[in-house]
Short mmCIF file of C-alpha atoms in Angstrom, two decimals:
data_model
loop_
_atom_site.label_atom_id
_atom_site.label_comp_id
_atom_site.label_asym_id
_atom_site.label_seq_id
_atom_site.Cartn_x
_atom_site.Cartn_y
_atom_site.Cartn_z
CA UNK A 1 95.62 11.24 -143.24
CA UNK A 2 96.57 11.16 -139.69
CA UNK A 3 99.37 9.09 -138.79
CA UNK A 4 98.87 6.24 -136.09
CA UNK A 5 100.69 8.07 -133.76
CA UNK A 6 99.19 11.14 -133.84
CA UNK A 7 95.68 9.24 -134.17
CA UNK A 8 96.40 7.30 -130.84
CA UNK A 9 97.09 10.82 -128.94
CA UNK A 10 93.93 12.22 -130.32
CA UNK A 11 92.04 9.47 -129.29
CA UNK A 12 93.45 9.30 -125.67
CA UNK A 13 92.66 13.16 -125.33
CA UNK A 14 89.33 12.71 -126.91
CA UNK A 15 88.71 9.81 -124.50
CA UNK A 16 89.88 12.06 -121.42
CA UNK A 17 87.16 14.82 -122.83
CA UNK A 18 84.75 12.29 -123.13
CA UNK A 19 84.93 10.32 -119.90
CA UNK A 20 83.05 12.18 -117.35
CA UNK A 21 80.05 13.12 -120.16
CA UNK A 22 79.77 9.62 -120.98
CA UNK A 23 79.77 8.54 -117.28
CA UNK A 24 77.17 11.07 -115.94
CA UNK A 25 75.07 11.45 -118.95
CA UNK A 26 75.73 8.88 -121.61
CA UNK A 27 77.66 10.94 -124.23
CA UNK A 28 79.61 9.23 -126.82
CA UNK A 29 80.33 12.09 -129.44
CA UNK A 30 80.29 15.84 -129.18
CA UNK A 31 81.55 18.64 -131.86
CA UNK A 32 82.12 21.90 -130.96
CA UNK A 33 82.11 24.59 -133.74
CA UNK A 34 83.03 28.10 -134.49
CA UNK A 35 82.03 30.08 -137.73
CA UNK A 36 83.80 33.37 -138.39
CA UNK A 37 82.87 34.58 -141.44
CA UNK A 38 83.32 32.11 -144.15
CA UNK A 39 85.91 30.19 -141.83
CA UNK A 40 84.82 27.31 -139.79
CA UNK A 41 86.87 25.17 -137.14
CA UNK A 42 85.23 22.22 -135.89
CA UNK A 43 86.58 20.14 -133.04
CA UNK A 44 84.89 16.96 -132.52
CA UNK A 45 85.32 13.70 -131.17
CA UNK A 46 85.13 11.42 -134.11
CA UNK A 47 86.74 12.68 -137.29
CA UNK A 48 85.54 9.93 -139.61
CA UNK A 49 81.47 10.90 -138.65
CA UNK A 50 82.07 14.64 -138.94
CA UNK A 51 83.98 14.12 -142.24
CA UNK A 52 80.90 11.99 -143.44
CA UNK A 53 78.65 14.91 -142.38
CA UNK A 54 80.69 17.70 -144.36
CA UNK A 55 80.75 15.21 -147.49
CA UNK A 56 76.79 15.11 -147.00
CA UNK A 57 74.97 17.27 -149.69
CA UNK A 58 71.98 16.84 -147.94
CA UNK A 59 72.77 18.00 -144.43
CA UNK A 60 73.46 21.54 -143.87
CA UNK A 61 75.57 23.44 -140.84
CA UNK A 62 73.57 23.79 -137.66
CA UNK A 63 75.14 27.67 -137.69
CA UNK A 64 72.61 28.19 -140.61
CA UNK A 65 69.48 27.91 -138.65
CA UNK A 66 67.33 30.80 -136.83
CA UNK A 67 69.18 32.22 -133.82
CA UNK A 68 65.85 31.73 -132.02
CA UNK A 69 66.57 28.10 -131.60
CA UNK A 70 68.93 27.36 -129.18
CA UNK A 71 68.36 23.49 -128.91
CA UNK A 72 68.06 21.57 -132.12
CA UNK A 73 67.35 18.05 -132.80
CA UNK A 74 69.63 16.70 -135.62
CA UNK A 75 66.93 15.76 -137.87
CA UNK A 76 66.24 19.40 -138.29
CA UNK A 77 69.09 19.86 -140.46
CA UNK A 78 70.67 16.27 -140.90
CA UNK A 79 69.80 14.31 -143.79
CA UNK A 80 67.77 10.76 -143.08
CA UNK A 81 70.85 8.85 -144.81
CA UNK A 82 73.40 10.79 -142.28
CA UNK A 83 71.33 10.05 -139.22
CA UNK A 84 70.83 6.35 -140.46
CA UNK A 85 74.67 6.11 -140.57
CA UNK A 86 75.24 8.13 -137.15
CA UNK A 87 72.75 5.59 -135.68
CA UNK A 88 74.16 2.45 -136.55
CA UNK A 89 77.64 3.85 -135.77
CA UNK A 90 76.74 4.68 -132.43
CA UNK A 91 74.49 1.89 -131.96
CA UNK A 92 71.11 3.56 -132.26
CA UNK A 93 71.56 6.39 -130.10
CA UNK A 94 68.62 8.10 -128.21
CA UNK A 95 69.93 11.62 -127.91
CA UNK A 96 70.99 13.72 -131.01
CA UNK A 97 70.89 17.26 -129.77
CA UNK A 98 72.74 20.39 -130.96
CA UNK A 99 73.09 23.55 -128.72
CA UNK A 100 73.13 26.75 -130.77
CA UNK A 101 75.23 29.07 -128.46
CA UNK A 102 75.53 32.34 -130.54
CA UNK A 103 74.45 33.23 -134.03
CA UNK A 104 74.81 36.39 -136.14
CA UNK A 105 75.91 37.93 -139.27
CA UNK A 106 79.83 37.67 -138.52
CA UNK A 107 80.12 34.63 -135.68
CA UNK A 108 78.45 31.39 -135.08
CA UNK A 109 78.99 28.62 -132.50
CA UNK A 110 77.34 25.65 -131.60
CA UNK A 111 77.83 22.26 -129.57
CA UNK A 112 76.46 19.07 -130.90
CA UNK A 113 76.15 15.73 -128.89
CA UNK A 114 74.91 12.11 -129.40
CA UNK A 115 74.07 10.08 -126.46
CA UNK A 116 73.83 6.40 -126.05
CA UNK A 117 70.47 4.34 -126.02
CA UNK A 118 70.46 3.94 -122.14
CA UNK A 119 70.43 7.88 -121.93
CA UNK A 120 66.97 8.32 -123.68
CA UNK A 121 66.05 11.01 -120.71
CA UNK A 122 68.64 13.12 -121.98
CA UNK A 123 66.63 15.54 -123.56
CA UNK A 124 64.16 15.98 -120.86
CA UNK A 125 66.90 16.57 -118.55
CA UNK A 126 68.44 19.07 -120.47
CA UNK A 127 64.95 20.98 -120.89
CA UNK A 128 64.22 20.54 -117.01
CA UNK A 129 67.44 21.63 -115.98
CA UNK A 130 69.61 24.39 -117.60
CA UNK A 131 72.11 23.48 -115.57
CA UNK A 132 72.95 20.57 -116.81
CA UNK A 133 73.11 22.05 -120.51
CA UNK A 134 75.49 24.47 -119.07
CA UNK A 135 77.87 21.64 -117.70
CA UNK A 136 78.15 19.91 -120.75
CA UNK A 137 78.87 23.21 -122.82
CA UNK A 138 81.20 24.30 -120.19
CA UNK A 139 83.03 21.21 -120.08
CA UNK A 140 83.46 20.89 -123.68
CA UNK A 141 84.40 24.66 -124.04
CA UNK A 142 87.21 24.11 -121.21
CA UNK A 143 88.62 21.22 -122.99
CA UNK A 144 88.70 22.70 -126.35
CA UNK A 145 89.89 26.09 -125.14
CA UNK A 146 92.54 25.41 -122.05
CA UNK A 147 93.39 21.41 -122.31
CA UNK A 148 97.12 21.32 -122.85
CA UNK A 149 96.58 18.54 -125.16
CA UNK A 150 94.06 20.23 -127.15
CA UNK A 151 91.85 18.21 -129.68
CA UNK A 152 93.19 19.76 -133.27
CA UNK A 153 90.26 21.31 -135.30
CA UNK A 154 88.87 20.75 -138.84
CA UNK A 155 89.26 23.95 -140.44
CA UNK A 156 87.70 24.78 -143.90
CA UNK A 157 86.12 27.75 -145.81
CA UNK A 158 82.38 27.58 -147.28
CA UNK A 159 81.48 29.60 -149.96
CA UNK A 160 78.60 32.15 -148.51
CA UNK A 161 75.95 32.90 -151.24
CA UNK A 162 74.37 36.48 -151.02
CA UNK A 163 71.10 34.97 -150.10
CA UNK A 164 72.63 32.98 -147.46
CA UNK A 165 74.28 35.95 -145.58
CA UNK A 166 70.89 37.70 -145.52
CA UNK A 167 68.86 34.99 -144.36
CA UNK A 168 67.99 34.29 -140.77
CA UNK A 169 65.82 31.48 -141.42
#
């Protein structure tokens, strides 16, 4: 459990990262995930929401999807129960999108975002302007890798079954 002082620092850091994304695109939540073998590192703006995702047995990690999918709607990998939880937590967000940046046998990387209901046009903006998608991804990556007051990752290990490691679907 995070101490109140550490939680306050984390919340302030997250707020600074989210501020330009919220102002420009209505983004209220993000996560940045890296998978290297069976080690998973997740940097997220809302640790409670992501802990709920990890605990949900009916949702699965977006890195397990086909590498051909570069932009995913959350309903492709989240359970209906988890989506309902997120919609209530963020007051029915319109944009629940994940970008699969890289996926191969040894490494995967993705960015997930949730946008407020007043940003219903975000998906069409992302599809019509790859530059917007690139700006969002670059901002999050830069904050994770180069911000002196970095957001701390959630690190865990997952078992990879023989079938899963060879499955690209």
